[in-house]
Coordinates of C-alpha atoms in Angstrom, one line a residue:
M1 CA 45.7 -13.9 9.1
Q2 CA 45.6 -15.1 5.6
I3 CA 48.2 -17.3 3.9
L4 CA 48.2 -17.5 0.1
E5 CA 50.3 -20.0 -1.8
Y6 CA 51.3 -19.0 -5.3
G7 CA 53.4 -21.0 -7.7
T8 CA 56.5 -19.0 -6.9
E9 CA 56.1 -17.9 -3.2
F10 CA 53.8 -17.6 -0.2
R11 CA 52.1 -14.3 0.7
I12 CA 50.8 -13.5 4.1
H13 CA 48.2 -10.8 4.9
I14 CA 47.9 -9.9 8.6
D15 CA 44.6 -8.4 9.7
Y16 CA 44.2 -5.3 11.8
N17 CA 42.9 -7.0 15.0
H18 CA 44.0 -7.8 18.5
F19 CA 46.2 -10.7 17.2
R20 CA 48.1 -8.4 14.8
K21 CA 51.1 -7.7 17.1
R22 CA 51.5 -11.4 18.0
N23 CA 51.2 -12.6 14.3
L24 CA 53.5 -9.9 13.0
S25 CA 56.2 -11.0 15.4
A26 CA 55.8 -14.6 14.3
V27 CA 56.0 -13.8 10.6
K28 CA 59.1 -11.6 11.0
K29 CA 61.0 -14.6 12.4
I30 CA 60.5 -16.7 9.2
N31 CA 63.6 -17.0 7.1
G32 CA 63.5 -14.8 4.0
A33 CA 60.4 -12.9 5.1
N34 CA 60.1 -9.7 3.1
F35 CA 57.4 -7.1 3.3
D36 CA 55.9 -5.8 0.0
Y37 CA 54.7 -2.3 0.6
K38 CA 52.7 -2.2 -2.7
D39 CA 50.6 -5.3 -2.0
K40 CA 50.7 -4.8 1.8
T41 CA 51.7 -8.5 2.2
W42 CA 54.7 -10.5 3.5
K43 CA 56.4 -12.6 0.9
I44 CA 57.9 -15.9 2.0
P45 CA 60.0 -18.3 -0.1
L46 CA 58.4 -21.6 -1.1
S47 CA 61.2 -23.4 0.7
E48 CA 59.5 -22.5 4.0
R49 CA 56.5 -24.8 3.3
K50 CA 56.8 -26.6 6.7
T51 CA 57.0 -23.3 8.5
M52 CA 53.8 -22.2 6.7
I53 CA 51.9 -25.3 7.6
A54 CA 52.9 -24.9 11.3
L55 CA 52.0 -21.1 11.2
Q56 CA 48.6 -21.9 9.7
K57 CA 47.7 -24.2 12.5
W58 CA 49.2 -22.0 15.2
A59 CA 47.4 -18.8 14.0
N60 CA 44.3 -20.6 12.8
A61 CA 44.9 -18.7 9.5
K62 CA 42.9 -18.9 6.3
Y63 CA 44.9 -20.8 3.7
F64 CA 44.3 -20.6 0.0
K65 CA 46.4 -22.2 -2.8
I66 CA 46.0 -19.6 -5.6
D67 CA 45.2 -21.2 -8.9
T68 CA 46.3 -18.8 -11.7
Q69 CA 48.3 -21.2 -13.7
T70 CA 45.6 -23.5 -15.0
P71 CA 44.3 -22.3 -18.5
Q72 CA 41.0 -20.5 -18.4
Q73 CA 37.9 -22.5 -19.5
L74 CA 36.0 -20.5 -22.0
G75 CA 33.1 -21.1 -24.3
E76 CA 30.4 -19.4 -26.3
I77 CA 27.7 -17.8 -24.2
P78 CA 24.3 -18.8 -25.6
P79 CA 21.9 -16.1 -26.7
M80 CA 19.0 -15.1 -24.5
P81 CA 16.0 -17.4 -25.0
E82 CA 12.7 -16.3 -26.4
L83 CA 9.6 -16.3 -24.1
E84 CA 7.5 -19.2 -25.5
T85 CA 4.4 -18.8 -23.3
D86 CA 2.1 -15.9 -22.9
V87 CA 2.5 -14.0 -19.7
P88 CA -0.6 -11.7 -19.3
L89 CA 0.4 -8.5 -17.7
S90 CA -1.8 -5.4 -17.5
H91 CA -0.8 -1.7 -17.1
P92 CA -3.3 1.1 -16.8
D93 CA -1.5 3.1 -19.5
G94 CA -1.5 0.1 -21.9
F95 CA 2.3 -0.5 -21.7
G96 CA 3.6 -4.1 -22.1
F97 CA 6.8 -6.0 -22.2
R98 CA 9.6 -4.8 -24.3
P99 CA 11.4 -7.6 -26.3
Y100 CA 14.5 -7.7 -24.2
Q101 CA 12.4 -7.9 -21.1
E102 CA 10.6 -10.9 -22.4
K103 CA 13.9 -12.6 -22.9
G104 CA 14.9 -11.7 -19.4
V105 CA 11.8 -13.4 -18.1
A106 CA 12.4 -16.5 -20.3
K107 CA 16.0 -16.7 -19.0
G108 CA 14.7 -16.3 -15.4
L109 CA 12.3 -19.2 -15.9
Q110 CA 15.2 -21.4 -17.0
L111 CA 17.6 -20.5 -14.2
K112 CA 15.2 -20.0 -11.2
R113 CA 18.1 -18.9 -8.9
F114 CA 20.0 -16.1 -10.6
I115 CA 21.2 -12.5 -10.7
N116 CA 19.7 -10.0 -13.1
G117 CA 22.5 -7.5 -13.7
D118 CA 20.8 -5.3 -16.3
E119 CA 21.9 -1.7 -16.3
Q120 CA 19.8 0.7 -14.3
G121 CA 16.7 1.8 -16.1
L122 CA 16.0 -1.4 -18.0
G123 CA 13.2 -2.7 -15.8
K124 CA 14.7 -5.3 -13.5
T125 CA 11.7 -4.9 -11.2
L126 CA 9.2 -5.8 -13.9
Q127 CA 11.2 -8.7 -15.2
S128 CA 11.6 -10.2 -11.7
L129 CA 7.9 -10.0 -10.7
A130 CA 6.9 -11.2 -14.1
T131 CA 9.2 -14.2 -13.7
I132 CA 7.5 -15.2 -10.5
H133 CA 4.1 -14.5 -11.9
A134 CA 4.9 -16.6 -15.0
A135 CA 6.2 -19.4 -12.9
A136 CA 2.9 -19.5 -11.0
L137 CA 1.0 -19.6 -14.2
R138 CA 3.0 -22.7 -15.2
G139 CA 2.0 -24.4 -11.9
E140 CA 5.2 -23.7 -9.9
D141 CA 4.7 -23.2 -6.1
V142 CA 6.1 -19.6 -5.8
F143 CA 3.7 -17.8 -3.4
P144 CA 4.0 -16.3 -1.0
C145 CA 6.9 -14.3 -2.4
L146 CA 9.2 -12.1 -0.2
V147 CA 10.7 -8.9 -1.6
I148 CA 13.7 -7.5 0.2
C149 CA 14.5 -4.0 -1.0
P150 CA 15.8 -0.6 0.1
S151 CA 13.4 1.3 2.3
S152 CA 12.8 4.0 -0.3
T153 CA 11.4 1.4 -2.8
K154 CA 9.0 -0.6 -0.7
I155 CA 5.9 1.3 -1.7
N156 CA 7.0 1.3 -5.4
W157 CA 7.4 -2.5 -5.2
K158 CA 3.8 -2.8 -3.9
R159 CA 2.5 -0.5 -6.7
E160 CA 4.4 -2.5 -9.4
W161 CA 3.0 -5.9 -8.2
E162 CA -0.5 -4.6 -8.1
M163 CA -0.3 -2.5 -11.3
W164 CA 1.1 -5.3 -13.5
T165 CA -0.5 -8.4 -12.0
D166 CA -3.6 -9.5 -10.0
R167 CA -1.4 -10.4 -7.0
K168 CA -2.0 -8.7 -3.6
A169 CA 1.2 -7.2 -2.1
M170 CA 1.7 -6.0 1.5
V171 CA 4.4 -3.9 3.0
L172 CA 5.3 -5.4 6.4
E173 CA 4.7 -3.1 9.4
S174 CA 5.6 -3.4 13.1
K175 CA 1.9 -3.9 14.1
I176 CA 1.7 -7.2 12.2
K177 CA 5.2 -8.6 13.0
D178 CA 3.6 -11.5 14.9
S179 CA 0.8 -12.1 12.4
W180 CA 2.0 -11.3 8.9
H181 CA 1.9 -14.9 7.8
R182 CA -1.9 -15.1 8.4
Y183 CA -2.6 -12.6 5.7
H184 CA -1.5 -15.1 3.1
D185 CA -3.6 -17.8 4.8
I186 CA -6.8 -15.8 4.4
G187 CA -6.0 -14.7 0.9
M188 CA -5.1 -11.1 1.6
A189 CA -1.4 -11.2 0.5
D190 CA 0.6 -13.1 -2.1
V191 CA 3.7 -10.9 -1.7
F192 CA 5.3 -9.5 1.4
I193 CA 7.7 -6.6 1.1
T194 CA 10.3 -5.4 3.6
N195 CA 13.6 -3.5 3.7
Y196 CA 17.0 -4.9 4.7
E197 CA 17.0 -3.2 8.1
S198 CA 13.7 -4.8 9.1
L199 CA 14.6 -8.5 8.4
K200 CA 15.6 -9.1 12.0
K201 CA 12.3 -7.8 13.2
Y202 CA 10.1 -10.1 11.1
F203 CA 12.3 -13.2 10.5
V204 CA 14.7 -13.7 13.5
Q205 CA 13.9 -15.6 16.7
S206 CA 17.3 -14.9 18.4
I207 CA 20.7 -13.6 17.5
P208 CA 24.0 -13.7 19.3
K209 CA 25.3 -10.6 21.0
K210 CA 27.6 -8.3 19.0
G211 CA 31.0 -10.0 18.5
A212 CA 29.7 -13.5 19.2
R213 CA 28.1 -14.0 15.8
R214 CA 30.7 -15.6 13.5
R215 CA 28.5 -17.1 10.8
S216 CA 24.9 -17.0 9.6
S217 CA 24.1 -20.4 11.1
D218 CA 24.6 -18.8 14.6
I219 CA 21.3 -16.9 14.0
V220 CA 18.1 -18.7 15.0
M221 CA 15.5 -17.9 12.4
D222 CA 11.8 -17.7 12.8
E223 CA 10.2 -20.9 11.5
R224 CA 7.7 -18.8 9.5
I225 CA 10.4 -18.2 6.8
N226 CA 9.6 -21.8 5.6
I227 CA 6.2 -20.7 4.3
L228 CA 8.0 -18.3 1.8
K229 CA 8.3 -20.0 -1.5
S230 CA 10.3 -17.4 -3.5
V231 CA 12.5 -14.4 -2.7
I232 CA 13.4 -11.3 -4.7
I233 CA 16.3 -9.3 -3.4
D234 CA 16.6 -5.8 -4.9
E235 CA 20.0 -4.0 -4.9
S236 CA 21.7 -7.2 -3.8
H237 CA 25.2 -5.6 -3.9
R238 CA 24.2 -4.5 -0.4
C239 CA 25.0 -8.1 0.6
K240 CA 28.6 -8.0 -0.8
N241 CA 30.1 -8.2 2.7
P242 CA 29.4 -11.7 4.1
S243 CA 30.0 -10.6 7.7
T244 CA 27.1 -8.1 7.6
L245 CA 23.7 -8.9 9.0
N246 CA 22.1 -8.0 5.6
A247 CA 24.1 -10.8 3.9
Q248 CA 23.7 -13.4 6.7
L249 CA 19.9 -12.9 7.1
S250 CA 19.4 -13.0 3.3
L251 CA 21.4 -16.2 3.2
Q252 CA 19.3 -17.8 5.9
I253 CA 16.0 -16.7 4.4
T254 CA 16.8 -18.0 0.9
R255 CA 18.3 -21.3 2.1
E256 CA 16.8 -24.2 0.1
K257 CA 14.4 -21.9 -1.8
K258 CA 13.9 -23.0 -5.4
W259 CA 13.2 -19.5 -6.6
V260 CA 15.6 -16.7 -5.7
I261 CA 16.2 -13.6 -7.8
L262 CA 18.8 -11.0 -7.1
L263 CA 18.7 -7.6 -8.8
T264 CA 21.7 -5.3 -9.1
G265 CA 23.2 -3.1 -11.8
T266 CA 26.5 -3.3 -9.9
P267 CA 27.0 -6.9 -8.8
V268 CA 30.8 -6.3 -8.4
V269 CA 31.5 -3.0 -6.6
N270 CA 35.2 -3.5 -6.0
K271 CA 36.5 -7.0 -6.6
P272 CA 35.2 -10.5 -7.6
V273 CA 34.9 -11.3 -3.9
D274 CA 31.8 -9.1 -3.9
L275 CA 30.1 -11.9 -5.8
F276 CA 30.8 -14.5 -3.2
P277 CA 27.9 -13.8 -0.7
Q278 CA 25.5 -13.1 -3.6
L279 CA 26.3 -16.5 -5.2
A280 CA 25.9 -18.1 -1.8
I281 CA 22.5 -16.5 -1.4
I282 CA 21.3 -18.0 -4.7
G283 CA 22.9 -21.3 -3.9
R284 CA 25.3 -21.2 -6.9
L285 CA 28.8 -21.6 -5.4
G286 CA 28.8 -25.2 -6.4
D287 CA 28.8 -24.2 -10.0
F288 CA 32.2 -22.5 -9.4
G289 CA 33.7 -25.4 -7.4
G290 CA 32.7 -24.2 -3.9
K291 CA 33.9 -21.5 -1.6
N292 CA 37.6 -22.3 -1.5
R293 CA 37.8 -22.9 -5.3
F294 CA 36.0 -19.5 -5.9
F295 CA 38.4 -17.7 -3.6
S296 CA 41.5 -19.3 -5.0
R297 CA 40.6 -19.3 -8.7
Y298 CA 39.0 -15.8 -9.0
C299 CA 39.8 -13.7 -6.0
E300 CA 43.4 -14.4 -5.0
G301 CA 42.1 -15.4 -1.6
G302 CA 39.7 -12.4 -1.5
R303 CA 42.2 -9.6 -1.9
G304 CA 42.6 -9.5 -5.7
S305 CA 41.2 -10.8 -9.0
A306 CA 42.2 -13.5 -11.5
N307 CA 40.8 -15.5 -14.4
L308 CA 38.1 -12.9 -15.0
K309 CA 37.1 -14.1 -18.5
E310 CA 36.5 -17.6 -17.1
L311 CA 34.5 -16.1 -14.2
N312 CA 32.3 -14.1 -16.7
Y313 CA 31.8 -17.2 -18.8
F314 CA 30.6 -19.4 -15.9
L315 CA 28.4 -16.6 -14.5
N316 CA 26.6 -16.2 -17.8
K317 CA 26.4 -20.0 -18.2
H318 CA 25.0 -20.8 -14.8
C319 CA 23.2 -17.9 -13.1
F320 CA 23.6 -14.4 -14.5
F321 CA 22.7 -12.1 -17.3
R322 CA 23.2 -8.4 -18.1
R323 CA 22.1 -6.1 -20.9
E324 CA 23.2 -2.5 -21.3
K325 CA 21.2 0.4 -22.8
N326 CA 23.3 0.5 -25.9
E327 CA 22.5 -3.1 -26.6
V328 CA 18.7 -2.7 -26.4
A329 CA 18.4 0.9 -27.5
K330 CA 16.0 0.0 -30.3
D331 CA 13.6 -1.4 -27.7
L332 CA 13.6 1.7 -25.5
P333 CA 11.7 5.0 -25.8
E334 CA 13.9 8.1 -26.0
K335 CA 12.8 9.2 -22.5
Q336 CA 11.5 7.2 -19.5
R337 CA 10.1 8.5 -16.2
Q338 CA 9.9 6.8 -12.8
T339 CA 8.9 7.9 -9.3
I340 CA 10.3 6.9 -6.0
L341 CA 7.9 7.4 -3.1
C342 CA 9.7 8.3 0.1
D343 CA 8.5 8.1 3.7
I344 CA 9.9 11.5 4.7
T345 CA 12.0 11.9 7.8
T346 CA 10.5 15.3 8.5
R347 CA 7.0 13.9 9.0
A348 CA 6.2 15.7 12.3
E349 CA 7.4 19.0 11.0
Y350 CA 5.5 18.6 7.7
N351 CA 2.2 17.6 9.4
K352 CA 2.4 20.7 11.7
A353 CA 3.0 23.0 8.7
R354 CA 0.3 21.3 6.7
D355 CA -2.2 21.7 9.5
E356 CA -1.3 25.3 10.0
F357 CA -1.8 25.9 6.2
V358 CA -5.2 24.3 6.2
K359 CA -6.2 26.4 9.2
Y360 CA -4.9 29.5 7.4
L361 CA -7.1 28.7 4.4
E362 CA -10.2 28.1 6.6
E363 CA -9.7 31.3 8.6
S364 CA -8.9 33.6 5.6
G365 CA -11.9 32.6 3.6
A366 CA -9.9 31.3 0.7
D367 CA -13.0 29.6 -0.6
D368 CA -14.0 32.8 -2.2
A369 CA -12.5 33.0 -5.6
E370 CA -11.8 36.8 -5.5
I371 CA -10.1 36.6 -2.1
A372 CA -8.1 33.6 -3.0
K373 CA -6.9 35.4 -6.1
K374 CA -5.6 38.3 -4.0
M375 CA -3.9 35.9 -1.5
R376 CA -2.2 33.7 -4.1
G377 CA 1.2 35.2 -3.5
E378 CA 1.1 34.3 0.1
I379 CA -0.4 30.9 -0.6
I380 CA 2.4 30.1 -3.0
V381 CA 5.0 31.1 -0.3
K382 CA 3.3 28.7 2.2
M383 CA 3.2 25.9 -0.4
Q384 CA 6.9 26.4 -1.1
A385 CA 7.5 26.0 2.6
L386 CA 5.7 22.6 2.5
K387 CA 7.8 21.6 -0.5
K388 CA 11.0 22.5 1.3
I389 CA 10.2 20.5 4.4
S390 CA 9.3 17.5 2.2
A391 CA 12.6 18.0 0.3
Y392 CA 14.6 17.8 3.5
G393 CA 12.7 14.6 4.4
K394 CA 13.6 13.0 1.1
L395 CA 17.4 13.6 1.4
N396 CA 18.3 10.2 3.0
E397 CA 16.6 8.3 0.1
A398 CA 18.2 10.7 -2.4
R399 CA 21.7 10.2 -1.0
E400 CA 21.3 6.4 -1.3
F401 CA 20.1 6.8 -4.9
I402 CA 23.0 9.1 -5.9
K403 CA 25.6 6.7 -4.4
E404 CA 24.1 3.7 -6.2
V405 CA 24.0 5.5 -9.6
N406 CA 27.6 6.8 -9.2
D407 CA 28.9 3.5 -7.9
S408 CA 27.5 1.9 -11.0
G409 CA 29.9 4.2 -13.0
E410 CA 27.1 6.5 -14.3
K411 CA 27.0 10.2 -14.1
L412 CA 23.9 11.9 -12.6
I413 CA 22.1 15.3 -13.0
V414 CA 20.2 16.3 -9.9
F415 CA 17.6 19.2 -9.9
V416 CA 16.5 21.1 -6.8
I417 CA 15.0 24.4 -6.0
H418 CA 16.3 25.6 -2.6
H419 CA 20.0 26.5 -2.0
A420 CA 19.7 24.8 1.4
I421 CA 19.2 21.4 -0.4
V422 CA 22.2 22.1 -2.6
D423 CA 24.3 22.7 0.5
E424 CA 23.1 19.5 2.2
L425 CA 24.0 17.5 -0.9
K426 CA 27.4 19.2 -1.1
K427 CA 28.2 18.0 2.4
E428 CA 27.7 14.4 1.4
F429 CA 29.2 14.8 -2.1
P430 CA 32.0 17.4 -1.9
K431 CA 33.3 16.5 -5.3
A432 CA 30.0 17.4 -7.0
V433 CA 29.8 20.5 -9.2
T434 CA 26.9 23.0 -9.2
V435 CA 25.0 25.3 -11.4
T436 CA 23.0 27.6 -9.2
G437 CA 21.9 31.2 -9.0
R438 CA 24.8 31.8 -6.5
D439 CA 27.4 30.7 -9.0
K440 CA 29.0 33.3 -11.3
D441 CA 28.8 32.7 -15.1
F442 CA 32.4 31.4 -15.4
E443 CA 31.8 29.1 -12.4
K444 CA 28.7 27.6 -14.0
Q445 CA 30.6 27.0 -17.3
R446 CA 33.5 25.4 -15.4
S447 CA 31.1 23.1 -13.7
I448 CA 29.3 22.2 -17.0
D449 CA 32.7 21.5 -18.7
A450 CA 33.9 19.4 -15.9
F451 CA 30.7 17.3 -15.9
Q452 CA 30.8 16.9 -19.7
N453 CA 34.5 16.1 -20.0
D454 CA 36.0 14.8 -16.8
P455 CA 35.2 11.1 -16.1
D456 CA 35.8 11.7 -12.4
T457 CA 33.1 14.4 -12.2
K458 CA 30.0 12.2 -11.7
L459 CA 27.5 14.5 -10.1
I460 CA 26.1 17.9 -11.0
I461 CA 23.6 19.6 -8.7
C462 CA 21.5 22.1 -10.6
N463 CA 19.1 24.8 -9.5
I464 CA 16.0 24.6 -11.7
K465 CA 15.9 28.3 -12.6
A466 CA 19.7 28.5 -13.2
A467 CA 20.1 25.3 -15.2
G468 CA 16.6 24.5 -16.6
V469 CA 17.3 26.0 -20.0
G470 CA 20.2 26.7 -22.4
I471 CA 22.8 24.2 -21.2
T472 CA 23.9 20.8 -22.4
L473 CA 24.6 17.9 -20.0
T474 CA 24.6 15.0 -22.4
A475 CA 27.5 13.3 -20.5
S476 CA 24.7 11.7 -18.5
S477 CA 21.4 9.9 -19.4
R478 CA 20.2 10.0 -15.8
V479 CA 18.2 12.9 -14.4
A480 CA 16.8 13.1 -10.8
F481 CA 14.4 15.6 -9.3
I482 CA 14.5 16.0 -5.5
E483 CA 12.3 19.1 -6.0
Y484 CA 10.6 20.1 -9.2
P485 CA 8.9 23.1 -10.8
W486 CA 5.2 24.0 -11.0
T487 CA 4.6 22.8 -14.6
Y488 CA 5.1 20.0 -17.0
A489 CA 6.8 22.4 -19.4
D490 CA 9.5 23.3 -16.9
C491 CA 10.0 19.6 -16.0
V492 CA 10.6 18.8 -19.7
Q493 CA 13.0 21.7 -20.0
C494 CA 15.1 20.3 -17.2
E495 CA 14.9 16.7 -18.5
D496 CA 16.1 18.0 -21.9
R497 CA 19.4 19.2 -20.5
A498 CA 20.3 15.5 -21.0
H499 CA 17.8 14.6 -23.7
R500 CA 19.2 16.6 -26.7
I501 CA 21.5 16.3 -29.7
G502 CA 24.6 14.4 -28.6
Q503 CA 22.8 12.0 -26.3
K504 CA 23.7 8.4 -27.2
N505 CA 21.3 6.7 -24.7
N506 CA 17.7 6.9 -23.7
V507 CA 17.2 9.2 -20.8
M508 CA 15.8 8.0 -17.4
C509 CA 14.2 10.7 -15.3
T510 CA 13.5 9.9 -11.6
Y511 CA 11.2 11.9 -9.4
F512 CA 11.4 11.7 -5.7
L513 CA 7.9 12.2 -4.1
G514 CA 7.3 12.5 -0.4
Q515 CA 4.5 10.1 0.5
N516 CA 1.3 11.8 1.7
T517 CA 2.8 15.3 1.0
I518 CA 2.2 18.1 -1.5
D519 CA 4.7 16.3 -3.8
E520 CA 2.2 13.6 -4.7
D521 CA -0.6 16.0 -5.5
M522 CA 1.7 18.3 -7.4
Y523 CA 3.1 15.6 -9.6
E524 CA -0.4 14.3 -10.3
L525 CA -1.5 17.7 -11.4
I526 CA 1.6 18.2 -13.5
L527 CA 0.8 15.1 -15.5
Q528 CA -2.9 16.0 -15.8
K529 CA -2.0 19.4 -17.1
R530 CA 0.8 18.5 -19.5
H531 CA -1.4 19.2 -22.5
V532 CA -1.3 22.9 -21.7
A533 CA 2.4 23.0 -21.3
N534 CA 4.3 25.2 -23.7
T535 CA 7.5 23.1 -24.1
I536 CA 9.1 25.7 -26.3
T537 CA 8.9 28.9 -24.2
G538 CA 8.4 27.2 -20.8
A539 CA 5.6 27.9 -18.2
N540 CA 3.8 31.2 -17.9
D541 CA 2.1 32.8 -14.9
S542 CA -1.4 31.7 -15.9
I543 CA -0.4 28.1 -15.9
Q544 CA 1.3 28.4 -12.5
M545 CA -1.9 30.0 -11.1
D546 CA -3.9 27.2 -12.6
M547 CA -1.7 24.7 -10.7
V548 CA -2.2 26.7 -7.4
D549 CA -5.9 26.5 -7.9
G550 CA -5.7 22.7 -8.4
L551 CA -3.6 22.3 -5.3
L552 CA -5.9 24.4 -3.2
G553 CA -8.8 22.1 -4.3
M554 CA -6.8 19.1 -3.0
F555 CA -6.1 20.8 0.3
K556 CA -9.7 21.6 0.8
K557 CA -10.6 17.9 0.4

C-alpha cells in the first residue's frame, strides 16, 4: 500500500498482492473515501489525518508527502567543457575524436559518476572508455575496469577497448569464474567485460531464495568486487526497476566506487521513477535530497511526475548530459556504420551445416577452377543455407536492438533476405509494416506511407530485393541488416533508402554479424571489394561470382 499526502487530500494506492483484500476493506471504512477510476487511487479528505497515520502503521504502508507547491529551482545549465589535456587514442583507419565527443570526455572527467544520455549513434562507448583511459593518464586509480553490457555487445566492447587504447580487455567466461581476478594481477587484463545475466555467476557469494530478497543488501557479494576501481554500465535503463536482480547487483558492485559511468539513450523509459535506481547506482541521490525527497518532489510517490524542469536542471548540473544528432550534425559524417557481433543461438546446427559444406567441397573437387565454375549455382545455394541458419541465430540480439531503438522514440528500417526471418520478426512486432516480394504493390506503398507519415509506425521490415531500390524511407535515420546482400553496391542501395534527399539527420547503419560464421567473412569481403561496386546500377553477376570465389578461399582455409 502507498499513501500520498497532497496539499488538498490523501491518495491511497493499493498493490495487487495477498494483502489487497484486507487493505481494500480497511480503506473502504474510512469516512469520505472515494475511488478515482482515472488515477486508480482512493481519495481521502485531509480531515482524516489521524486515520491515515494509524493506517500507515497498521499496513506498513509507504508514505510520501508530495511536494508540488514549492516553486521550482531553475538555473542556467553551463556549457559543456573543452578537453584541456591530450588523450592519445589510435584507430586503424585513422579516425579520431569528434569535437562533441571530446567535450563528453571532458565532462566525464569532471563528474566521475554520471549518466551519458547521448542519442544513439553518437559514440557513447568511445566517450566512456576514453574517459577512463584519460583518468588513468592523469594518475587516477581506475583499473581494473568492469564493463556491464547486453550479451550482444560484449565482443564489440572488447574490440573497442583494444582498437582505441593499449589496454587489454577480457570477456569473462565460465571457465575462469574462480580465477578472473588473477588475469589483472599478472598483467593480462585491464578491463573485464560481462553481461547483466552473468553478474550473479562472477560476483555473488550467496543470494536469498526467491521471495526472501527484499533489498540489495540481502545479497552477499564476492569480496573480489573490491579490486574493481571503475565500472561502465551500458544500456543502464535495464536497471530502471529497483527490485530486479540487474539493478540490485549493479548497485552492490558500484557501491563506493569513485568512477561509475552509465550509458543510455533512454534514461527515462516511462516516468521519472525510472531514474531512481540509476541515480542510486552512481551514488547521486543525495544531490536530489535523498530517496524520499526524490520520490515526493519528482515522482508523486513513484506513480507520476512533477517539477520536471527542476529535475532536468539538477540532472544536468550534477550528473548527466545529453546531445542529440541535430545539435552536433556538423560534427557527424553523413553516414556511419557499426557492426554487432552475435554469439548465435543456432551454433550446433550451423557447425553441422558448415562441416557438411566443407566435406562437399573436398569430395566434389571444387579446388579445380573449371569444376568450381560449373558448381557455383549449387555452392551459392549451400552458402545461402548457412546465412539463413546464422540469421535465425541472431534473432534474439536483433529483437533486443529493435526494442531499444523503438523505445528511444526512433523509427527503424530492418533489411533481411528470407521470408522466414520476416515472419519471425512479425511475431514479435505485429505492428510492423513490411515491403517484401510477397506484398502486392498497393500493400507495399501503404506500408511505406505509414512508415513515412504515421508516428506510431516505428518499424518497417524490408526484403532486400523488394525494397533495396526506388523507395524513400527518410522518416528514419536508423538502418539495420540482419541479413545482407552479396556486394557493397547492394548494401549502399539499401542504406540509401534512408540516406537521400529529405533526410535531416546523419544515417547510422548497423550490421548484425554471427560470430565465427560466414557473416564475418562475407562482411570483410564486401568491404575489401567496395572499390568494384557500381553504386549506380547495383551489383552484377561477375561481382557476385567474385564474392563466391573469395568465400570459397576462406572455407578452404
